[in-house]
PDB file of N, CA and C in Angstrom:
ATOM      1  N   MET A 128      -6.285 -22.786  42.401  1.00  0.00           N
ATOM      2  CA  MET A 128      -5.466 -22.132  42.640  1.00  0.00           C
ATOM      3  C   MET A 128      -4.628 -21.616  41.651  1.00  0.00           C
ATOM      4  N   ILE A 129      -4.165 -20.545  41.726  1.00  0.00           N
ATOM      5  CA  ILE A 129      -3.681 -19.961  39.925  1.00  0.00           C
ATOM      6  C   ILE A 129      -2.162 -19.877  40.760  1.00  0.00           C
ATOM      7  N   ASP A 130      -1.069 -21.211  39.856  1.00  0.00           N
ATOM      8  CA  ASP A 130       0.010 -21.118  40.077  1.00  0.00           C
ATOM      9  C   ASP A 130       1.190 -20.112  38.871  1.00  0.00           C
ATOM     10  N   ARG A 131       2.019 -19.999  39.012  1.00  0.00           N
ATOM     11  CA  ARG A 131       2.965 -19.228  38.084  1.00  0.00           C
ATOM     12  C   ARG A 131       3.208 -19.863  36.520  1.00  0.00           C
ATOM     13  N   ASP A 132       2.951 -20.936  36.578  1.00  0.00           N
ATOM     14  CA  ASP A 132       2.567 -21.912  35.435  1.00  0.00           C
ATOM     15  C   ASP A 132       2.460 -21.232  34.007  1.00  0.00           C
ATOM     16  N   ALA A 133       0.681 -21.227  34.909  1.00  0.00           N
ATOM     17  CA  ALA A 133      -0.742 -20.733  34.762  1.00  0.00           C
ATOM     18  C   ALA A 133      -0.309 -19.984  34.158  1.00  0.00           C
ATOM     19  N   ILE A 134       0.359 -18.763  34.809  1.00  0.00           N
ATOM     20  CA  ILE A 134      -0.063 -17.679  34.363  1.00  0.00           C
ATOM     21  C   ILE A 134       1.152 -16.911  33.145  1.00  0.00           C
ATOM     22  N   GLU A 135       2.373 -17.740  33.576  1.00  0.00           N
ATOM     23  CA  GLU A 135       3.425 -17.826  32.387  1.00  0.00           C
ATOM     24  C   GLU A 135       2.467 -18.001  30.991  1.00  0.00           C
ATOM     25  N   ALA A 136       1.559 -19.563  31.153  1.00  0.00           N
ATOM     26  CA  ALA A 136       1.503 -19.540  30.368  1.00  0.00           C
ATOM     27  C   ALA A 136       0.547 -19.043  29.449  1.00  0.00           C
ATOM     28  N   LYS A 137      -0.714 -18.236  29.877  1.00  0.00           N
ATOM     29  CA  LYS A 137      -1.445 -17.728  29.594  1.00  0.00           C
ATOM     30  C   LYS A 137      -0.941 -16.208  28.899  1.00  0.00           C
ATOM     31  N   ALA A 138       0.216 -15.853  29.134  1.00  0.00           N
ATOM     32  CA  ALA A 138       0.603 -14.014  28.952  1.00  0.00           C
ATOM     33  C   ALA A 138       1.751 -14.886  27.564  1.00  0.00           C
ATOM     34  N   ARG A 139       2.221 -16.271  27.503  1.00  0.00           N
ATOM     35  CA  ARG A 139       2.625 -16.987  26.558  1.00  0.00           C
ATOM     36  C   ARG A 139       1.678 -16.410  24.710  1.00  0.00           C
ATOM     37  N   GLU A 140       0.122 -17.119  25.633  1.00  0.00           N
ATOM     38  CA  GLU A 140      -0.502 -17.087  24.599  1.00  0.00           C
ATOM     39  C   GLU A 140      -1.385 -15.955  23.977  1.00  0.00           C
ATOM     40  N   LEU A 141      -1.005 -15.070  25.065  1.00  0.00           N
ATOM     41  CA  LEU A 141      -1.867 -13.954  24.688  1.00  0.00           C
ATOM     42  C   LEU A 141      -0.145 -12.777  23.769  1.00  0.00           C
ATOM     43  N   GLU A 142       0.458 -13.229  24.234  1.00  0.00           N
ATOM     44  CA  GLU A 142       1.617 -12.862  23.154  1.00  0.00           C
ATOM     45  C   GLU A 142       1.642 -13.139  22.002  1.00  0.00           C
ATOM     46  N   GLU A 143       1.349 -14.311  21.809  1.00  0.00           N
ATOM     47  CA  GLU A 143       1.417 -14.662  19.968  1.00  0.00           C
ATOM     48  C   GLU A 143      -0.216 -14.623  19.337  1.00  0.00           C
ATOM     49  N   ALA A 144      -0.962 -14.035  20.264  1.00  0.00           N
ATOM     50  CA  ALA A 144      -2.078 -13.782  19.967  1.00  0.00           C
ATOM     51  C   ALA A 144      -1.846 -12.043  19.324  1.00  0.00           C
ATOM     52  N   ILE A 145      -1.334 -11.601  19.728  1.00  0.00           N
ATOM     53  CA  ILE A 145      -1.125 -10.268  19.849  1.00  0.00           C
ATOM     54  C   ILE A 145      -0.157  -9.791  18.313  1.00  0.00           C
ATOM     55  N   SER A 146       0.716 -10.426  18.492  1.00  0.00           N
ATOM     56  CA  SER A 146       2.091 -10.954  17.289  1.00  0.00           C
ATOM     57  C   SER A 146       1.373 -10.977  15.893  1.00  0.00           C
ATOM     58  N   GLN A 147       0.358 -12.469  16.073  1.00  0.00           N
ATOM     59  CA  GLN A 147       0.091 -12.669  14.814  1.00  0.00           C
ATOM     60  C   GLN A 147      -1.180 -11.734  14.123  1.00  0.00           C
ATOM     61  N   ALA A 148      -1.922 -10.952  14.973  1.00  0.00           N
ATOM     62  CA  ALA A 148      -2.481  -9.804  15.015  1.00  0.00           C
ATOM     63  C   ALA A 148      -1.723  -8.374  14.194  1.00  0.00           C
ATOM     64  N   GLY A 149      -0.658  -8.178  14.740  1.00  0.00           N
ATOM     65  CA  GLY A 149       0.285  -7.161  13.781  1.00  0.00           C
ATOM     66  C   GLY A 149       0.759  -7.700  12.990  1.00  0.00           C
ATOM     67  N   GLU A 150       1.254  -9.042  12.700  1.00  0.00           N
ATOM     68  CA  GLU A 150       1.764  -9.242  11.306  1.00  0.00           C
ATOM     69  C   GLU A 150       0.001  -9.182  10.515  1.00  0.00           C
ATOM     70  N   SER A 151      -0.637  -9.578  10.877  1.00  0.00           N
ATOM     71  CA  SER A 151      -1.858  -9.454   9.588  1.00  0.00           C
ATOM     72  C   SER A 151      -2.051  -8.330   9.236  1.00  0.00           C
ATOM     73  N   ALA A 152      -2.216  -7.385  10.407  1.00  0.00           N
ATOM     74  CA  ALA A 152      -2.296  -5.307  10.355  1.00  0.00           C
ATOM     75  C   ALA A 152      -1.599  -4.871   9.342  1.00  0.00           C
ATOM     76  N   ARG A 153      -0.173  -5.377   9.518  1.00  0.00           N
ATOM     77  CA  ARG A 153       0.924  -4.852   8.732  1.00  0.00           C
ATOM     78  C   ARG A 153       0.775  -5.298   7.058  1.00  0.00           C
ATOM     79  N   SER A 154       0.367  -6.541   7.010  1.00  0.00           N
ATOM     80  CA  SER A 154       0.408  -6.755   5.545  1.00  0.00           C
ATOM     81  C   SER A 154      -1.206  -6.553   5.099  1.00  0.00           C
ATOM     82  N   THR A 155      -2.132  -6.032   5.692  1.00  0.00           N
ATOM     83  CA  THR A 155      -3.286  -5.690   5.300  1.00  0.00           C
ATOM     84  C   THR A 155      -2.705  -3.661   4.540  1.00  0.00           C
ATOM     85  N   ALA A 156      -2.116  -3.799   5.376  1.00  0.00           N
ATOM     86  CA  ALA A 156      -1.713  -2.262   5.502  1.00  0.00           C
ATOM     87  C   ALA A 156      -0.886  -2.385   3.992  1.00  0.00           C
ATOM     88  N   THR A 157       0.072  -2.888   4.121  1.00  0.00           N
ATOM     89  CA  THR A 157       1.254  -3.041   2.742  1.00  0.00           C
ATOM     90  C   THR A 157       0.448  -2.890   2.120  1.00  0.00           C
ATOM     91  N   MET A 158       0.147  -4.260   1.574  1.00  0.00           N
ATOM     92  CA  MET A 158      -1.329  -4.087   0.465  1.00  0.00           C
ATOM     93  C   MET A 158      -2.524  -2.743   0.118  1.00  0.00           C
ATOM     94  N   ALA A 159      -2.542  -2.350   0.936  1.00  0.00           N
ATOM     95  CA  ALA A 159      -3.981  -1.199   0.551  1.00  0.00           C
ATOM     96  C   ALA A 159      -2.780  -0.360   0.217  1.00  0.00           C
ATOM     97  N   GLY A 160      -1.832  -0.079   0.907  1.00  0.00           N
ATOM     98  CA  GLY A 160      -0.504   1.025   0.166  1.00  0.00           C
ATOM     99  C   GLY A 160      -0.055   0.460  -1.521  1.00  0.00           C
ATOM    100  N   LEU A 161       0.012  -0.452  -1.320  1.00  0.00           N
ATOM    101  CA  LEU A 161       0.229  -1.452  -2.829  1.00  0.00           C
ATOM    102  C   LEU A 161      -1.149  -0.625  -3.939  1.00  0.00           C
ATOM    103  N   GLY A 162      -1.740  -0.922  -3.532  1.00  0.00           N
ATOM    104  CA  GLY A 162      -3.441  -0.632  -4.361  1.00  0.00           C
ATOM    105  C   GLY A 162      -3.641   0.639  -4.809  1.00  0.00           C
ATOM    106  N   VAL A 163      -3.109   1.637  -3.538  1.00  0.00           N
ATOM    107  CA  VAL A 163      -3.184   2.851  -3.588  1.00  0.00           C
ATOM    108  C   VAL A 163      -2.185   3.206  -4.759  1.00  0.00           C
ATOM    109  N   LEU A 164      -0.826   2.764  -4.487  1.00  0.00           N
ATOM    110  CA  LEU A 164       0.274   3.623  -5.369  1.00  0.00           C
ATOM    111  C   LEU A 164      -0.090   2.531  -6.754  1.00  0.00           C
ATOM    112  N   ALA A 165      -0.754   1.735  -7.086  1.00  0.00           N
ATOM    113  CA  ALA A 165      -1.032   1.526  -8.695  1.00  0.00           C
ATOM    114  C   ALA A 165      -2.152   2.148  -8.933  1.00  0.00           C
ATOM    115  N   ALA A 166      -3.436   2.472  -8.363  1.00  0.00           N
ATOM    116  CA  ALA A 166      -4.326   3.768  -8.779  1.00  0.00           C
ATOM    117  C   ALA A 166      -3.916   5.160  -9.043  1.00  0.00           C
ATOM    118  N   VAL A 167      -2.437   5.425  -8.730  1.00  0.00           N
ATOM    119  CA  VAL A 167      -2.360   6.971  -8.571  1.00  0.00           C
ATOM    120  C   VAL A 167      -1.251   6.526 -10.248  1.00  0.00           C
ATOM    121  N   VAL A 168      -0.843   6.045  -9.993  1.00  0.00           N
ATOM    122  CA  VAL A 168       0.448   5.618 -11.045  1.00  0.00           C
ATOM    123  C   VAL A 168      -0.652   5.073 -12.624  1.00  0.00           C
ATOM    124  N   THR A 169      -1.505   4.897 -12.409  1.00  0.00           N
ATOM    125  CA  THR A 169      -2.289   4.119 -13.145  1.00  0.00           C
ATOM    126  C   THR A 169      -3.259   5.984 -14.069  1.00  0.00           C
ATOM    127  N   ALA A 170      -3.707   6.758 -12.650  1.00  0.00           N
ATOM    128  CA  ALA A 170      -4.121   7.552 -13.040  1.00  0.00           C
ATOM    129  C   ALA A 170      -3.403   8.445 -13.948  1.00  0.00           C
ATOM    130  N   PHE A 171      -1.712   8.563 -13.486  1.00  0.00           N
ATOM    131  CA  PHE A 171      -1.015   9.704 -13.733  1.00  0.00           C
ATOM    132  C   PHE A 171      -0.976   9.002 -15.487  1.00  0.00           C
ATOM    133  N   LEU A 172      -0.108   7.912 -15.605  1.00  0.00           N
ATOM    134  CA  LEU A 172       0.048   7.277 -17.242  1.00  0.00           C
ATOM    135  C   LEU A 172      -1.403   7.946 -17.950  1.00  0.00           C
ATOM    136  N   ALA A 173      -2.770   7.107 -17.775  1.00  0.00           N
ATOM    137  CA  ALA A 173      -4.032   7.253 -17.996  1.00  0.00           C
ATOM    138  C   ALA A 173      -3.873   9.097 -18.433  1.00  0.00           C
ATOM    139  N   GLY A 174      -4.065   9.856 -17.423  1.00  0.00           N
ATOM    140  CA  GLY A 174      -3.921  11.659 -17.745  1.00  0.00           C
ATOM    141  C   GLY A 174      -2.240  11.876 -18.753  1.00  0.00           C
ATOM    142  N   ARG A 175      -1.824  11.598 -18.516  1.00  0.00           N
ATOM    143  CA  ARG A 175      -0.969  11.457 -19.710  1.00  0.00           C
ATOM    144  C   ARG A 175      -0.921  11.451 -21.007  1.00  0.00           C
ATOM    145  N   ARG A 176      -1.443  10.474 -21.237  1.00  0.00           N
ATOM    146  CA  ARG A 176      -1.981   9.541 -22.639  1.00  0.00           C
ATOM    147  C   ARG A 176      -3.362  10.539 -22.927  1.00  0.00           C
ATOM    148  N   ARG A 177      -3.881  11.063 -22.046  1.00  0.00           N
ATOM    149  CA  ARG A 177      -4.750  11.747 -23.178  1.00  0.00           C
ATOM    150  C   ARG A 177      -4.480  13.167 -23.258  1.00  0.00           C
ATOM    151  N   GLY A 178      -3.646  13.896 -21.884  1.00  0.00           N
ATOM    152  CA  GLY A 178      -3.230  14.953 -22.655  1.00  0.00           C
ATOM    153  C   GLY A 178      -2.364  15.285 -23.832  1.00  0.00           C
ATOM    154  N   ARG A 179      -1.734  14.438 -23.978  1.00  0.00           N
ATOM    155  CA  ARG A 179      -1.058  14.369 -25.190  1.00  0.00           C
ATOM    156  C   ARG A 179      -2.011  14.390 -26.581  1.00  0.00           C
ATOM    157  N   SER A 180      -2.738  13.208 -26.133  1.00  0.00           N
ATOM    158  CA  SER A 180      -3.816  13.146 -27.321  1.00  0.00           C
ATOM    159  C   SER A 180      -4.821  14.347 -27.698  1.00  0.00           C
ATOM    160  N   LYS A 181      -4.723  15.223 -26.608  1.00  0.00           N
ATOM    161  CA  LYS A 181      -5.819  16.335 -26.668  1.00  0.00           C
ATOM    162  C   LYS A 181      -5.295  17.435 -26.814  1.00  0.00           C
ATOM    163  N   GLY A 182      -4.161  17.660 -26.818  1.00  0.00           N
ATOM    164  CA  GLY A 182      -3.074  18.903 -26.833  1.00  0.00           C
ATOM    165  C   GLY A 182      -3.379  19.760 -28.094  1.00  0.00           C
ATOM    166  N   ALA A 183      -3.117  20.788 -27.620  1.00  0.00           N
ATOM    167  CA  ALA A 183      -3.154  22.143 -28.862  1.00  0.00           C
ATOM    168  C   ALA A 183      -2.202  21.375 -29.535  1.00  0.00           C
ATOM    169  N   ARG A 184      -2.586  21.843 -31.098  1.00  0.00           N
ATOM    170  CA  ARG A 184      -1.320  21.766 -31.690  1.00  0.00           C
ATOM    171  C   ARG A 184      -1.260  23.330 -32.793  1.00  0.00           C
ATOM    172  N   ILE A 185       0.318  23.554 -32.434  1.00  0.00           N
ATOM    173  CA  ILE A 185       0.438  24.659 -33.534  1.00  0.00           C
ATOM    174  C   ILE A 185       1.549  24.371 -34.750  1.00  0.00           C
ATOM    175  N   GLU A 186       1.225  24.857 -35.970  1.00  0.00           N
ATOM    176  CA  GLU A 186       1.906  24.608 -36.757  1.00  0.00           C
ATOM    177  C   GLU A 186       2.302  26.382 -36.963  1.00  0.00           C
ATOM    178  N   ILE A 187       3.871  25.867 -37.076  1.00  0.00           N
ATOM    179  CA  ILE A 187       4.680  27.602 -37.258  1.00  0.00           C
ATOM    180  C   ILE A 187       4.868  27.321 -38.990  1.00  0.00           C
ATOM    181  N   HIS A 188       4.998  28.102 -39.736  1.00  0.00           N
ATOM    182  CA  HIS A 188       5.976  28.009 -41.014  1.00  0.00           C
ATOM    183  C   HIS A 188       6.166  29.568 -41.282  1.00  0.00           C
ATOM    184  N   ARG A 189       7.669  29.317 -41.971  1.00  0.00           N
ATOM    185  CA  ARG A 189       8.309  30.341 -41.978  1.00  0.00           C
ATOM    186  C   ARG A 189       8.015  31.002 -43.524  1.00  0.00           C
ATOM    187  N   LEU A 190       8.297  32.082 -43.453  1.00  0.00           N
ATOM    188  CA  LEU A 190       7.980  32.877 -45.111  1.00  0.00           C
ATOM    189  C   LEU A 190       9.761  33.086 -45.365  1.00  0.00           C
TER     190      LEU A 190
END
């Protein structure tokens, strides 16, 4: 026979498992977001540096 206490205990157990899974998913998403952000910033800075070094140089002389 299943009583109310057993049902409540199982519900608490499931709730804890769900909250732990949610925290884990949030942590993973945060780390992935930081990784993507770091890659974008690195690519931007590398492209900016390359653009400066390979850019056209124009000298203007006054007569």
